[in-house]
């Protein structure tokens, strides 16, 4: 991708993992919700993703969008996910199509499929359980936030089918820096390390595809998400595994 890549939600946790890991790899343009408390290393805009004029400017001469902006709380109130996650994503897709953006990478979530866990936990978080989700399953959101993420995927399906933009939905697990989530089976089943997060988004920007839904986790022994699609289509090669750490998050000797 030689053209500019727009990164929304750039000051957040996922945005920071991507900026730190891929700072020099792309001609980034950041969208921050509020003025950043640091001097960014790439051009940026500040404002709300539902601001049509702002996102039209943000999408000018852009080849790809990595869309992270949104309310990430599993217990976010409906009016917040409706405005920030659903409406904001629709407004950004409209601007991306108008600007001729070729590729749209969307931060979906494990919560888009949360209710698959209801009758299977905690066993499915353990290494001897062979239940897998592979991205072809219909969403089963676990909360209103999860509904908004599944809706973001469907919005992408429409814009792909209607306008031909390439779309990669990444159902991100649990991004945690430096170690897996401590003493948390669900978290260790879906841990995504910072370096795997950056690598996965790099592959989503580099690979050729039409419309994809992949899982964004490290290669955890506890996983119940299949990584085959991300590996086969995107060329994802995760380096981390929560099994290389003790349950309390400290690294095992050979980690
Ligand atoms: N951190 C994680 O483990 C996971 C994150 N995700 C998704 O990844 C994305 C990023 O998540 P995080 O970095 O953890 O969240 P975060 O809250 O750290 O970052 C989100 C950023 O988006 C901005 N933002 C929110 N609403 C906005 C709007 N209407 N217009 C412009 N900017 C807006 C916020 O100010 C914030 O800087 C979110 O969409 C979240 O749902 C999904 C699964 C797991
Ligand atoms: O979508 C998200 O999921 C992760 C993991 O979910 P959790 O309920 O096990 O914490 C969450 O940490 C993150 O904030 C959220 O955006």
mmCIF file of C-alpha atoms and ligand atoms in Angstrom:
data_model
loop_
_atom_site.group_PDB
_atom_site.id
_atom_site.type_symbol
_atom_site.label_atom_id
_atom_site.label_comp_id
_atom_site.label_asym_id
_atom_site.label_seq_id
_atom_site.Cartn_x
_atom_site.Cartn_y
_atom_site.Cartn_z
ATOM 1 C CA UNK A 1 0.000 0.000 0.000
ATOM 2 C CA UNK A 2 1.844 3.072 -1.261
ATOM 3 C CA UNK A 3 -1.050 5.471 -0.749
ATOM 4 C CA UNK A 4 -2.006 7.155 2.500
ATOM 5 C CA UNK A 5 -3.588 4.941 5.158
ATOM 6 C CA UNK A 6 -6.167 6.554 7.426
ATOM 7 C CA UNK A 7 -6.084 5.263 11.012
ATOM 8 C CA UNK A 8 -9.094 6.235 13.113
ATOM 9 C CA UNK A 9 -9.107 5.838 16.896
ATOM 10 C CA UNK A 10 -5.355 6.343 16.591
ATOM 11 C CA UNK A 11 -4.749 7.339 20.212
ATOM 12 C CA UNK A 12 -6.425 4.241 21.668
ATOM 13 C CA UNK A 13 -4.851 0.982 22.788
ATOM 14 C CA UNK A 14 -5.170 -0.792 19.429
ATOM 15 C CA UNK A 15 -4.188 2.370 17.591
ATOM 16 C CA UNK A 16 -1.103 2.703 19.775
ATOM 17 C CA UNK A 17 -0.086 -0.914 19.097
ATOM 18 C CA UNK A 18 -0.404 -0.241 15.374
ATOM 19 C CA UNK A 19 1.372 3.137 15.469
ATOM 20 C CA UNK A 20 4.228 1.724 17.552
ATOM 21 C CA UNK A 21 4.570 -1.400 15.433
ATOM 22 C CA UNK A 22 4.073 0.079 11.963
ATOM 23 C CA UNK A 23 5.125 3.723 12.372
ATOM 24 C CA UNK A 24 7.512 3.709 9.397
ATOM 25 C CA UNK A 25 5.682 1.183 7.245
ATOM 26 C CA UNK A 26 2.935 3.412 5.869
ATOM 27 C CA UNK A 27 2.105 6.969 4.899
ATOM 28 C CA UNK A 28 -0.274 7.275 7.834
ATOM 29 C CA UNK A 29 -2.929 9.885 8.442
ATOM 30 C CA UNK A 30 -4.309 9.705 11.961
ATOM 31 C CA UNK A 31 -7.769 10.681 13.145
ATOM 32 C CA UNK A 32 -7.788 11.562 16.842
ATOM 33 C CA UNK A 33 -11.018 12.189 18.719
ATOM 34 C CA UNK A 34 -9.322 14.907 20.774
ATOM 35 C CA UNK A 35 -6.005 16.749 20.398
ATOM 36 C CA UNK A 36 -3.196 14.261 21.153
ATOM 37 C CA UNK A 37 -1.006 14.925 24.220
ATOM 38 C CA UNK A 38 2.067 14.152 22.122
ATOM 39 C CA UNK A 39 3.586 15.316 18.850
ATOM 40 C CA UNK A 40 2.411 12.724 16.306
ATOM 41 C CA UNK A 41 4.914 11.376 13.783
ATOM 42 C CA UNK A 42 2.424 11.598 10.937
ATOM 43 C CA UNK A 43 -0.205 14.102 9.741
ATOM 44 C CA UNK A 44 -3.478 14.018 11.635
ATOM 45 C CA UNK A 45 -6.941 15.432 12.035
ATOM 46 C CA UNK A 46 -9.006 15.825 15.173
ATOM 47 C CA UNK A 47 -12.740 15.250 15.485
ATOM 48 C CA UNK A 48 -15.634 12.859 15.436
ATOM 49 C CA UNK A 49 -15.955 10.067 12.893
ATOM 50 C CA UNK A 50 -19.635 10.940 12.443
ATOM 51 C CA UNK A 51 -18.650 14.418 11.187
ATOM 52 C CA UNK A 52 -19.243 14.048 7.456
ATOM 53 C CA UNK A 53 -17.118 17.023 6.420
ATOM 54 C CA UNK A 54 -14.230 15.943 8.623
ATOM 55 C CA UNK A 55 -14.150 12.347 7.394
ATOM 56 C CA UNK A 56 -14.466 13.474 3.788
ATOM 57 C CA UNK A 57 -11.274 15.497 4.330
ATOM 58 C CA UNK A 58 -9.694 12.598 6.209
ATOM 59 C CA UNK A 59 -10.341 10.236 3.281
ATOM 60 C CA UNK A 60 -8.861 12.485 0.579
ATOM 61 C CA UNK A 61 -6.173 10.602 -1.439
ATOM 62 C CA UNK A 62 -6.432 7.636 0.952
ATOM 63 C CA UNK A 63 -5.832 4.094 -0.319
ATOM 64 C CA UNK A 64 -6.930 2.234 2.808
ATOM 65 C CA UNK A 65 -8.716 2.841 6.086
ATOM 66 C CA UNK A 66 -8.052 1.108 9.406
ATOM 67 C CA UNK A 67 -11.153 1.934 11.403
ATOM 68 C CA UNK A 68 -10.732 1.601 15.159
ATOM 69 C CA UNK A 69 -12.715 4.601 16.415
ATOM 70 C CA UNK A 70 -15.637 3.660 18.619
ATOM 71 C CA UNK A 71 -16.895 2.977 22.106
ATOM 72 C CA UNK A 72 -15.023 -0.226 23.093
ATOM 73 C CA UNK A 73 -16.863 -0.942 26.334
ATOM 74 C CA UNK A 74 -18.654 -4.284 26.558
ATOM 75 C CA UNK A 75 -21.262 -2.512 28.710
ATOM 76 C CA UNK A 76 -21.505 0.624 26.581
ATOM 77 C CA UNK A 77 -24.987 2.183 26.554
ATOM 78 C CA UNK A 78 -27.070 1.724 23.405
ATOM 79 C CA UNK A 79 -27.075 5.417 22.471
ATOM 80 C CA UNK A 80 -23.272 5.436 22.527
ATOM 81 C CA UNK A 81 -22.744 2.365 20.350
ATOM 82 C CA UNK A 82 -25.549 3.540 18.051
ATOM 83 C CA UNK A 83 -23.835 6.883 17.450
ATOM 84 C CA UNK A 84 -20.164 6.078 17.736
ATOM 85 C CA UNK A 85 -19.941 2.510 16.473
ATOM 86 C CA UNK A 86 -22.818 2.086 14.044
ATOM 87 C CA UNK A 87 -23.527 5.566 12.652
ATOM 88 C CA UNK A 88 -19.855 6.557 12.729
ATOM 89 C CA UNK A 89 -18.882 3.478 10.720
ATOM 90 C CA UNK A 90 -21.576 4.172 8.138
ATOM 91 C CA UNK A 91 -20.450 7.786 7.732
ATOM 92 C CA UNK A 92 -16.841 6.701 7.292
ATOM 93 C CA UNK A 93 -17.740 4.071 4.707
ATOM 94 C CA UNK A 94 -19.702 6.699 2.744
ATOM 95 C CA UNK A 95 -16.666 9.000 2.747
ATOM 96 C CA UNK A 96 -14.323 6.140 1.836
ATOM 97 C CA UNK A 97 -16.441 5.177 -1.179
ATOM 98 C CA UNK A 98 -16.704 8.797 -2.303
ATOM 99 C CA UNK A 99 -12.934 9.168 -2.083
ATOM 100 C CA UNK A 100 -12.243 5.912 -3.965
ATOM 101 C CA UNK A 101 -10.633 4.133 -1.015
ATOM 102 C CA UNK A 102 -9.697 0.572 -2.067
ATOM 103 C CA UNK A 103 -9.520 -1.232 1.282
ATOM 104 C CA UNK A 104 -11.322 -0.965 4.624
ATOM 105 C CA UNK A 105 -10.070 -2.795 7.730
ATOM 106 C CA UNK A 106 -12.675 -2.794 10.507
ATOM 107 C CA UNK A 107 -12.099 -3.459 14.204
ATOM 108 C CA UNK A 108 -14.811 -5.916 15.074
ATOM 109 C CA UNK A 109 -14.824 -7.831 18.328
ATOM 110 C CA UNK A 110 -15.071 -11.145 20.126
ATOM 111 C CA UNK A 111 -18.294 -9.718 21.576
ATOM 112 C CA UNK A 112 -19.907 -10.012 18.142
ATOM 113 C CA UNK A 113 -19.954 -13.773 18.823
ATOM 114 C CA UNK A 114 -20.051 -13.747 22.619
ATOM 115 C CA UNK A 115 -23.148 -15.906 23.053
ATOM 116 C CA UNK A 116 -21.403 -18.895 21.484
ATOM 117 C CA UNK A 117 -19.641 -19.101 24.854
ATOM 118 C CA UNK A 118 -22.714 -19.100 27.045
ATOM 119 C CA UNK A 119 -23.305 -22.862 27.203
ATOM 120 C CA UNK A 120 -19.666 -23.831 26.679
ATOM 121 C CA UNK A 121 -17.715 -21.819 29.283
ATOM 122 C CA UNK A 122 -15.391 -22.212 30.971
ATOM 123 C CA UNK A 123 -14.438 -25.479 29.227
ATOM 124 C CA UNK A 124 -14.011 -23.829 25.800
ATOM 125 C CA UNK A 125 -11.282 -21.599 27.228
ATOM 126 C CA UNK A 126 -9.163 -24.674 28.024
ATOM 127 C CA UNK A 127 -6.611 -26.435 25.847
ATOM 128 C CA UNK A 128 -8.395 -29.803 25.751
ATOM 129 C CA UNK A 129 -11.608 -28.331 24.303
ATOM 130 C CA UNK A 130 -11.882 -28.633 20.531
ATOM 131 C CA UNK A 131 -14.783 -26.215 19.893
ATOM 132 C CA UNK A 132 -13.813 -23.651 17.230
ATOM 133 C CA UNK A 133 -15.293 -20.560 15.591
ATOM 134 C CA UNK A 134 -13.823 -19.802 12.165
ATOM 135 C CA UNK A 135 -15.534 -16.563 11.046
ATOM 136 C CA UNK A 136 -18.142 -18.214 8.845
ATOM 137 C CA UNK A 137 -20.665 -18.434 11.717
ATOM 138 C CA UNK A 138 -23.560 -15.992 11.971
ATOM 139 C CA UNK A 139 -22.869 -13.488 14.773
ATOM 140 C CA UNK A 140 -24.300 -14.116 18.242
ATOM 141 C CA UNK A 141 -23.576 -10.842 20.056
ATOM 142 C CA UNK A 142 -23.130 -11.052 23.817
ATOM 143 C CA UNK A 143 -24.245 -7.469 24.523
ATOM 144 C CA UNK A 144 -25.328 -4.214 22.830
ATOM 145 C CA UNK A 145 -21.705 -3.391 22.110
ATOM 146 C CA UNK A 146 -21.369 -6.755 20.379
ATOM 147 C CA UNK A 147 -24.494 -5.942 18.324
ATOM 148 C CA UNK A 148 -22.759 -2.757 17.153
ATOM 149 C CA UNK A 149 -19.686 -4.713 16.092
ATOM 150 C CA UNK A 150 -21.696 -7.331 14.213
ATOM 151 C CA UNK A 151 -23.549 -4.424 12.591
ATOM 152 C CA UNK A 152 -20.235 -2.907 11.517
ATOM 153 C CA UNK A 153 -19.450 -6.186 9.768
ATOM 154 C CA UNK A 154 -22.813 -6.124 7.974
ATOM 155 C CA UNK A 155 -22.298 -2.494 6.962
ATOM 156 C CA UNK A 156 -19.016 -3.605 5.394
ATOM 157 C CA UNK A 157 -20.753 -6.459 3.570
ATOM 158 C CA UNK A 158 -23.158 -3.966 2.006
ATOM 159 C CA UNK A 159 -20.451 -1.514 0.938
ATOM 160 C CA UNK A 160 -18.377 -4.346 -0.513
ATOM 161 C CA UNK A 161 -21.293 -5.797 -2.482
ATOM 162 C CA UNK A 162 -22.641 -2.412 -3.577
ATOM 163 C CA UNK A 163 -19.376 -0.583 -4.353
ATOM 164 C CA UNK A 164 -16.634 -3.226 -4.489
ATOM 165 C CA UNK A 165 -14.439 -1.924 -1.666
ATOM 166 C CA UNK A 166 -12.260 -4.671 -0.174
ATOM 167 C CA UNK A 167 -13.185 -5.311 3.451
ATOM 168 C CA UNK A 168 -11.410 -7.148 6.251
ATOM 169 C CA UNK A 169 -13.270 -7.431 9.550
ATOM 170 C CA UNK A 170 -10.961 -8.362 12.402
ATOM 171 C CA UNK A 171 -12.756 -9.815 15.418
ATOM 172 C CA UNK A 172 -10.151 -8.681 17.903
ATOM 173 C CA UNK A 173 -9.834 -10.723 21.093
ATOM 174 C CA UNK A 174 -8.158 -9.127 24.107
ATOM 175 C CA UNK A 175 -5.295 -6.756 23.360
ATOM 176 C CA UNK A 176 -2.985 -6.676 26.366
ATOM 177 C CA UNK A 177 0.534 -5.258 26.417
ATOM 178 C CA UNK A 178 3.533 -7.274 27.555
ATOM 179 C CA UNK A 179 1.716 -10.388 28.803
ATOM 180 C CA UNK A 180 -1.662 -12.117 28.543
ATOM 181 C CA UNK A 181 -4.518 -10.890 30.757
ATOM 182 C CA UNK A 182 -3.657 -12.022 34.274
ATOM 183 C CA UNK A 183 -5.636 -14.848 35.912
ATOM 184 C CA UNK A 184 -8.406 -14.612 33.308
ATOM 185 C CA UNK A 185 -9.177 -17.741 31.283
ATOM 186 C CA UNK A 186 -11.330 -15.971 28.684
ATOM 187 C CA UNK A 187 -8.647 -13.337 28.266
ATOM 188 C CA UNK A 188 -5.887 -15.902 27.836
ATOM 189 C CA UNK A 189 -7.926 -17.811 25.251
ATOM 190 C CA UNK A 190 -8.186 -14.633 23.143
ATOM 191 C CA UNK A 191 -5.060 -12.686 24.035
ATOM 192 C CA UNK A 192 -3.656 -10.524 21.249
ATOM 193 C CA UNK A 193 -0.137 -9.242 21.878
ATOM 194 C CA UNK A 194 0.889 -5.815 20.668
ATOM 195 C CA UNK A 195 3.326 -7.203 18.139
ATOM 196 C CA UNK A 196 0.798 -9.694 16.763
ATOM 197 C CA UNK A 197 -1.781 -6.889 16.590
ATOM 198 C CA UNK A 198 0.533 -4.711 14.510
ATOM 199 C CA UNK A 199 1.549 -7.658 12.319
ATOM 200 C CA UNK A 200 -2.059 -8.708 11.701
ATOM 201 C CA UNK A 201 -3.070 -5.194 10.629
ATOM 202 C CA UNK A 202 0.007 -4.992 8.417
ATOM 203 C CA UNK A 203 -1.092 -8.201 6.702
ATOM 204 C CA UNK A 204 -4.656 -6.904 6.373
ATOM 205 C CA UNK A 205 -3.250 -3.865 4.537
ATOM 206 C CA UNK A 206 -0.911 -5.912 2.332
ATOM 207 C CA UNK A 207 -2.971 -8.990 1.386
ATOM 208 C CA UNK A 208 -5.433 -9.332 -1.482
ATOM 209 C CA UNK A 209 -9.016 -10.302 -0.634
ATOM 210 C CA UNK A 210 -12.613 -9.305 -1.277
ATOM 211 C CA UNK A 211 -14.583 -9.627 1.986
ATOM 212 C CA UNK A 212 -13.151 -11.354 5.044
ATOM 213 C CA UNK A 213 -13.957 -11.954 8.693
ATOM 214 C CA UNK A 214 -10.939 -13.152 10.669
ATOM 215 C CA UNK A 215 -10.093 -13.522 14.355
ATOM 216 C CA UNK A 216 -7.529 -11.197 15.867
ATOM 217 C CA UNK A 217 -5.772 -13.220 18.549
ATOM 218 C CA UNK A 218 -2.297 -14.570 19.167
ATOM 219 C CA UNK A 219 -1.754 -18.299 18.635
ATOM 220 C CA UNK A 220 -2.946 -19.241 22.106
ATOM 221 C CA UNK A 221 -3.167 -22.907 23.108
ATOM 222 C CA UNK A 222 -6.411 -21.966 24.875
ATOM 223 C CA UNK A 223 -7.913 -20.445 21.699
ATOM 224 C CA UNK A 224 -11.418 -21.322 20.495
ATOM 225 C CA UNK A 225 -11.109 -19.131 17.425
ATOM 226 C CA UNK A 226 -9.535 -20.666 14.345
ATOM 227 C CA UNK A 227 -6.643 -18.673 12.838
ATOM 228 C CA UNK A 228 -6.657 -20.651 9.570
ATOM 229 C CA UNK A 229 -8.387 -17.930 7.531
ATOM 230 C CA UNK A 230 -6.087 -15.186 8.825
ATOM 231 C CA UNK A 231 -3.063 -17.375 8.077
ATOM 232 C CA UNK A 232 -4.254 -18.582 4.649
ATOM 233 C CA UNK A 233 -5.705 -15.342 3.245
ATOM 234 C CA UNK A 234 -3.717 -12.636 5.036
ATOM 235 C CA UNK A 235 -0.454 -14.472 5.638
ATOM 236 C CA UNK A 236 -0.795 -13.887 9.399
ATOM 237 C CA UNK A 237 2.083 -15.471 11.349
ATOM 238 C CA UNK A 238 1.495 -14.821 15.066
ATOM 239 C CA UNK A 239 4.513 -14.984 17.344
ATOM 240 C CA UNK A 240 2.853 -15.088 20.755
ATOM 241 C CA UNK A 241 0.906 -17.640 22.784
ATOM 242 C CA UNK A 242 -0.610 -17.140 26.222
ATOM 243 C CA UNK A 243 0.592 -20.667 27.092
ATOM 244 C CA UNK A 244 4.125 -19.225 27.231
ATOM 245 C CA UNK A 245 3.066 -17.478 30.442
ATOM 246 C CA UNK A 246 1.888 -18.661 33.809
ATOM 247 C CA UNK A 247 -1.742 -17.991 34.758
ATOM 248 C CA UNK A 248 -0.593 -14.954 36.735
ATOM 249 C CA UNK A 249 0.958 -13.450 33.603
ATOM 250 C CA UNK A 250 4.605 -14.065 34.460
ATOM 251 C CA UNK A 251 6.610 -15.604 31.601
ATOM 252 C CA UNK A 252 7.592 -19.251 31.789
ATOM 253 C CA UNK A 253 11.331 -19.878 31.725
ATOM 254 C CA UNK A 254 11.415 -20.766 28.021
ATOM 255 C CA UNK A 255 9.175 -17.840 26.950
HETATM 256 N N1 LIG B 1 -8.724 -3.466 22.996
HETATM 257 C C1 LIG B 1 -9.264 -4.635 22.676
HETATM 258 O O1 LIG B 1 -8.867 -5.681 23.233
HETATM 259 C C2 LIG B 1 -10.339 -4.722 21.651
HETATM 260 C C3 LIG B 1 -10.736 -3.618 20.896
HETATM 261 N N2 LIG B 1 -11.703 -3.771 19.942
HETATM 262 C C4 LIG B 1 -12.111 -2.625 19.101
HETATM 263 O O2 LIG B 1 -10.952 -1.973 18.619
HETATM 264 C C5 LIG B 1 -11.180 -0.574 18.547
HETATM 265 C C6 LIG B 1 -10.135 0.154 19.368
HETATM 266 O O3 LIG B 1 -10.267 -0.323 20.676
HETATM 267 P P1 LIG B 1 -9.328 0.246 21.836
HETATM 268 O O4 LIG B 1 -8.100 0.831 21.219
HETATM 269 O O5 LIG B 1 -9.196 -0.789 22.868
HETATM 270 O O6 LIG B 1 -10.259 1.407 22.415
HETATM 271 P P2 LIG B 1 -9.816 2.841 22.941
HETATM 272 O O7 LIG B 1 -11.003 3.387 23.676
HETATM 273 O O8 LIG B 1 -8.499 2.742 23.629
HETATM 274 O O9 LIG B 1 -9.614 3.638 21.567
HETATM 275 C C7 LIG B 1 -10.713 4.020 20.790
HETATM 276 C C8 LIG B 1 -10.430 5.432 20.299
HETATM 277 O O10 LIG B 1 -11.512 5.840 19.471
HETATM 278 C C9 LIG B 1 -11.859 7.173 19.816
HETATM 279 N N3 LIG B 1 -13.265 7.387 19.499
HETATM 280 C C10 LIG B 1 -14.356 6.880 20.122
HETATM 281 N N4 LIG B 1 -15.476 7.313 19.536
HETATM 282 C C11 LIG B 1 -15.094 8.128 18.503
HETATM 283 C C12 LIG B 1 -15.787 8.888 17.527
HETATM 284 N N5 LIG B 1 -17.130 8.920 17.508
HETATM 285 N N6 LIG B 1 -15.063 9.589 16.629
HETATM 286 C C13 LIG B 1 -13.708 9.554 16.645
HETATM 287 N N7 LIG B 1 -12.987 8.866 17.555
HETATM 288 C C14 LIG B 1 -13.684 8.152 18.468
HETATM 289 C C15 LIG B 1 -11.572 7.289 21.299
HETATM 290 O O11 LIG B 1 -11.346 8.623 21.678
HETATM 291 C C16 LIG B 1 -10.317 6.438 21.442
HETATM 292 O O12 LIG B 1 -9.133 7.198 21.283
HETATM 293 C C17 LIG B 1 -12.603 -0.343 19.050
HETATM 294 O O13 LIG B 1 -13.472 -0.233 17.933
HETATM 295 C C18 LIG B 1 -12.920 -1.600 19.845
HETATM 296 O O14 LIG B 1 -14.305 -1.890 19.821
HETATM 297 C C19 LIG B 1 -12.322 -4.972 19.693
HETATM 298 C C20 LIG B 1 -11.975 -6.077 20.431
HETATM 299 C C21 LIG B 1 -10.966 -6.020 21.456
HETATM 300 O O1 LIG B 2 -14.189 -5.852 22.372
HETATM 301 C C1 LIG B 2 -13.534 -5.870 23.405
HETATM 302 O O2 LIG B 2 -13.159 -7.072 23.974
HETATM 303 C C2 LIG B 2 -12.085 -7.142 24.923
HETATM 304 C C3 LIG B 2 -12.154 -8.500 25.633
HETATM 305 O O3 LIG B 2 -13.429 -8.619 26.240
HETATM 306 P P1 LIG B 2 -13.543 -8.873 27.835
HETATM 307 O O4 LIG B 2 -15.006 -8.723 28.131
HETATM 308 O O5 LIG B 2 -13.046 -10.292 28.085
HETATM 309 O O6 LIG B 2 -12.671 -7.853 28.505
HETATM 310 C C4 LIG B 2 -12.173 -5.974 25.895
HETATM 311 O O7 LIG B 2 -11.072 -6.048 26.808
HETATM 312 C C5 LIG B 2 -12.127 -4.671 25.093
HETATM 313 O O8 LIG B 2 -12.185 -3.554 25.964
HETATM 314 C C6 LIG B 2 -13.328 -4.611 24.172
HETATM 315 O O9 LIG B 2 -13.210 -3.493 23.280
#
